[in-house]
Short mmCIF file of C-alpha atoms in Angstrom, two decimals:
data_model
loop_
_atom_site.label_atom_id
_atom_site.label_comp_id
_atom_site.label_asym_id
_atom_site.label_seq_id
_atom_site.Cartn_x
_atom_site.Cartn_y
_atom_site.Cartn_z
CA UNK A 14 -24.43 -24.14 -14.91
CA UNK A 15 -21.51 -21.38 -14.16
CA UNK A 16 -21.45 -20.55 -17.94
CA UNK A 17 -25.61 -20.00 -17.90
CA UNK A 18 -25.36 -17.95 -14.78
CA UNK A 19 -22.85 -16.06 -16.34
CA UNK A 20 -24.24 -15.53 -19.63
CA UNK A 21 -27.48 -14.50 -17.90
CA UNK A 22 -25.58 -11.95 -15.97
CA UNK A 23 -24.26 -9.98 -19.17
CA UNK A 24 -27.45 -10.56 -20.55
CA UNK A 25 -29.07 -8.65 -17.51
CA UNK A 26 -25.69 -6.06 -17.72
CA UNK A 27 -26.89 -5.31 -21.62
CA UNK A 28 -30.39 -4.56 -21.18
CA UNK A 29 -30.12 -2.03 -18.12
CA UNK A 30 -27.33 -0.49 -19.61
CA UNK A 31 -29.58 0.04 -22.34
CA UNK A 32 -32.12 0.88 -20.46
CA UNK A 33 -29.87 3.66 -18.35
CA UNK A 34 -30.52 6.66 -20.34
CA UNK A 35 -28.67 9.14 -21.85
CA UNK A 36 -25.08 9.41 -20.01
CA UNK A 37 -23.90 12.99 -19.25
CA UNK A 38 -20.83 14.59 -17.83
CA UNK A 39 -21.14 18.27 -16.31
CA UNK A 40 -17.55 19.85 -16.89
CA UNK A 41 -16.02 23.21 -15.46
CA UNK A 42 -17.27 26.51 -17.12
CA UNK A 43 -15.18 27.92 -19.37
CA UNK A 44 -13.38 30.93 -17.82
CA UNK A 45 -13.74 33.75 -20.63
CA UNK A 46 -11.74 36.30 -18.92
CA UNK A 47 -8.27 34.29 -18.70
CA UNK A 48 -8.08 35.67 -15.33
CA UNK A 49 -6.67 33.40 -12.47
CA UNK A 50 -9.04 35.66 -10.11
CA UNK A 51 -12.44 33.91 -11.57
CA UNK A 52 -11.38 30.20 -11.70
CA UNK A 53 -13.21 29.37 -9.04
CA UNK A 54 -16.18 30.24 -10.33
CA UNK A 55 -15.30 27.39 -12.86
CA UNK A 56 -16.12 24.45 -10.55
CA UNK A 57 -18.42 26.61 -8.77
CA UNK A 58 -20.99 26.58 -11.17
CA UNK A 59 -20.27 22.98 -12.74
CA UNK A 60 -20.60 21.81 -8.81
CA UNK A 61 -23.92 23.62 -7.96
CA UNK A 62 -25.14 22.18 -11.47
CA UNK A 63 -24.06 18.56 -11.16
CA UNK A 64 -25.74 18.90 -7.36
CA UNK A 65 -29.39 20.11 -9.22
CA UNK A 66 -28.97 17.85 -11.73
CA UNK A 67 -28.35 14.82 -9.46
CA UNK A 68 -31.25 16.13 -7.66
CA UNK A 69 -33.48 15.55 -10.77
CA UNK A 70 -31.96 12.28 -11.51
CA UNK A 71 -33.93 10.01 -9.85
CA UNK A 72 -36.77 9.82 -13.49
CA UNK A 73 -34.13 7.61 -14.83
CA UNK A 74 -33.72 9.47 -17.97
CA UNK A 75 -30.53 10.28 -17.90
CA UNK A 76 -27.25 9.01 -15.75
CA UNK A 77 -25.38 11.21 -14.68
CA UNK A 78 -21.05 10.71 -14.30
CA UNK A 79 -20.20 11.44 -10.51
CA UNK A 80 -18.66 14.52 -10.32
CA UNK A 81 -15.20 13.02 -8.84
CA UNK A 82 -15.16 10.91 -11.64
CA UNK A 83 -14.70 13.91 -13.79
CA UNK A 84 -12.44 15.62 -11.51
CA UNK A 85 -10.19 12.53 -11.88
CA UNK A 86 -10.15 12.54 -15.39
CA UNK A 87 -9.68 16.21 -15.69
CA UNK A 88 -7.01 16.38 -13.36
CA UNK A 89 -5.24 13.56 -15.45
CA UNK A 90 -4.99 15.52 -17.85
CA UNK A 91 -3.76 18.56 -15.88
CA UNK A 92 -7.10 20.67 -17.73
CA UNK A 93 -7.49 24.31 -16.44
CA UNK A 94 -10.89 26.15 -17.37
CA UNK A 95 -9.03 29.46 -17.51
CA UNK A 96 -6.74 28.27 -20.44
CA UNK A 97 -7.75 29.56 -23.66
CA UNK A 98 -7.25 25.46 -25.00
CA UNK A 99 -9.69 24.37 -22.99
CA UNK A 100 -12.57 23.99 -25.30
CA UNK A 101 -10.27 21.73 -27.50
CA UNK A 102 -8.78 19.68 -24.47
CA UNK A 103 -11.75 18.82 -22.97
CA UNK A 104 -12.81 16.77 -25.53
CA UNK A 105 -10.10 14.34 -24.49
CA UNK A 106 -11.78 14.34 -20.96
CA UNK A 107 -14.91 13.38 -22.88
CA UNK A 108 -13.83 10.69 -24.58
CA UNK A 109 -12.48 8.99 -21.32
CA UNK A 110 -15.30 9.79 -19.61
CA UNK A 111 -17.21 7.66 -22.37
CA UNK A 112 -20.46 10.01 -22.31
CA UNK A 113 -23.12 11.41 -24.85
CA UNK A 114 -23.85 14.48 -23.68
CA UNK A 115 -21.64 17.04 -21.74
CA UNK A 116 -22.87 20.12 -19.91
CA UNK A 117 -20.59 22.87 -20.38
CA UNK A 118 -20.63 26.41 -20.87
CA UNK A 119 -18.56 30.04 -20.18
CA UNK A 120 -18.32 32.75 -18.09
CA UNK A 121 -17.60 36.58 -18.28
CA UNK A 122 -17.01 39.13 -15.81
CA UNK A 123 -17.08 42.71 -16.05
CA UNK A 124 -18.03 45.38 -13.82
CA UNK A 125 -18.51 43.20 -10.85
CA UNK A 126 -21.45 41.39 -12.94
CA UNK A 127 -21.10 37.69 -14.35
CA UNK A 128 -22.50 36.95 -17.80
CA UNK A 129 -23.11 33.10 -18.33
CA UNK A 130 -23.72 30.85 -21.21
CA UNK A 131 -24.68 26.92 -20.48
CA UNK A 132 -24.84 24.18 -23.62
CA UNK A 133 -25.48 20.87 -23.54
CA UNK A 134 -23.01 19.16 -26.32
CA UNK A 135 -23.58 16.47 -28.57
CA UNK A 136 -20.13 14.06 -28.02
CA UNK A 137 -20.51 12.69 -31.75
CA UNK A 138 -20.74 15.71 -33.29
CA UNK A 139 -19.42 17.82 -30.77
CA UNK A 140 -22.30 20.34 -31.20
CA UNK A 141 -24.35 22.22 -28.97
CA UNK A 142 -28.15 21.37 -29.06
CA UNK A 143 -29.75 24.16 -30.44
CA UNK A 144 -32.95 24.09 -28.63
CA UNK A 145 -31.43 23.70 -25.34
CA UNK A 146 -29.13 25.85 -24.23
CA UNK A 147 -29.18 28.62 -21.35
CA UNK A 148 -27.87 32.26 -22.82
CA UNK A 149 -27.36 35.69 -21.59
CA UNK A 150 -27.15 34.81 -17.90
CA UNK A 151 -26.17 38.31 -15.97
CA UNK A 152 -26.06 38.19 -12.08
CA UNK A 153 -23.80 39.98 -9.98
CA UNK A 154 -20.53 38.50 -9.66
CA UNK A 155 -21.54 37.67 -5.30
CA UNK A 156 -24.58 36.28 -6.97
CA UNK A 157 -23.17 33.77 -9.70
CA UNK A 158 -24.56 30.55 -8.44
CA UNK A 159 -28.65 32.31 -8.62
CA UNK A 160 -27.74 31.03 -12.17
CA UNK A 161 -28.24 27.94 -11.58
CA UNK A 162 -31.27 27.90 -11.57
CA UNK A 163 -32.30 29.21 -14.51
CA UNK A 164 -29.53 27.29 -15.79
CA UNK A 165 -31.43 23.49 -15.13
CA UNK A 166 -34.82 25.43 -16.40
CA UNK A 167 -33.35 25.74 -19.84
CA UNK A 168 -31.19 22.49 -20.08
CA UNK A 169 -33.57 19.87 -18.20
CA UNK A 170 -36.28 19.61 -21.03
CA UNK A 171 -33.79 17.95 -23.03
CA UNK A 172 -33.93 15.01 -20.87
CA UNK A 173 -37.71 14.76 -21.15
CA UNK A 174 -37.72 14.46 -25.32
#
C-alpha cells in the first residue's frame, strides 16, 4: 500500500512538473559602464522586473525562480554585474538555477540618461530570442525603473506562444 501511495505521488510530481511551464530566472542587468556608481541599478531593474513578472504569473505559463533563490546562487558564486566576466559567469548561476529561460539584459549611462537593452536567453543554446527582446530603452538616469514597463511589453508575448 506505502509503495502505491508512493508511486502515485511521483506520478502526480511528473505530470505537474510537466505541466508547470516554462521555468525562468530574471538575473541582474549587466552594468555596461564598469562603474561601481551604477551597480545598483543592476538589481534595481532585475527586482522591479521579477516583481511585474510575478505579477503576470498567475496564467500558469511560465514559473518563475524566486528572486532570493537567485540571489543565493549568485552570491555563491561571489557574481558582480559590473564585472566585465559577467556575461560568461552567469551561465554557471544558470545552470544551478536549473532554468530554460533567463531574463537578462545591460545598461548604459551617459549624460545623466540610461540606455537599456532586455533579452530573454535560450539556456541550451545560450541565445537570445530574436523576436523578443526589449532594445534602445533611454530614460533619464532618476527615471530608470519607467523601463520596466516597456520592458514586460516586449518580453511577455513570449510566454503566450
Amino acid at each position: 500500500m506505502l509503495i502505491l501511495a508512493l508511486v502515485t505521488v511521483i506520478a502526480l510530481l511528473t505530470v505537474s512538473e510537466a505541466l508547470a511551464g516554462v521555468r525562468v530566472a530574471v538575473l541582474p542587468f549587466r552594468n555596461m559602464n564598469g562603474s561601481f556608481d551604477y551597480a545598483e541599478r543592476c538589481y534595481d531593474l532585475a527586482d522591479s522586473l521579477y516583481r511585474s513578472l510575478d505579477a503576470l504569473q498567475g496564467d500558469e505559463s511560465f514559473d518563475l525562480v524566486p528572486a532570493d533563490s537567485v540571489e543565493d546562487v549568485l552570491a555563491g558564486l561571489n557574481l558582480d554585474p559590473s564585472n566585465p566576466q559577467y556575461v560568461s559567469d552567469m551561465w554557471k548561476a544558470v545552470e544551478l538555477l536549473q532554468v530554460d529561460k533567463v531574463i537578462t539584459g545591460g545598461f548604459n549611462v551617459k549624460y545623466k540618461k540610461i540606455f537599456v537593452n532586455a533579452y530573454i536567453y535560450d539556456v541550451e543554446t545560450k541565445l537570445a530570442e530574436p523576436k523578443f527582446q526589449a532594445k534602445n530603452i533611454f530614460k533619464k538616469y532618476d527615471k530608470a525603473l519607467e523601463a520596466v514597463p516597456l520592458i514586460v511589453k516586449k518580453l511577455t508575448p513570449f510566454f503566450d506562444s
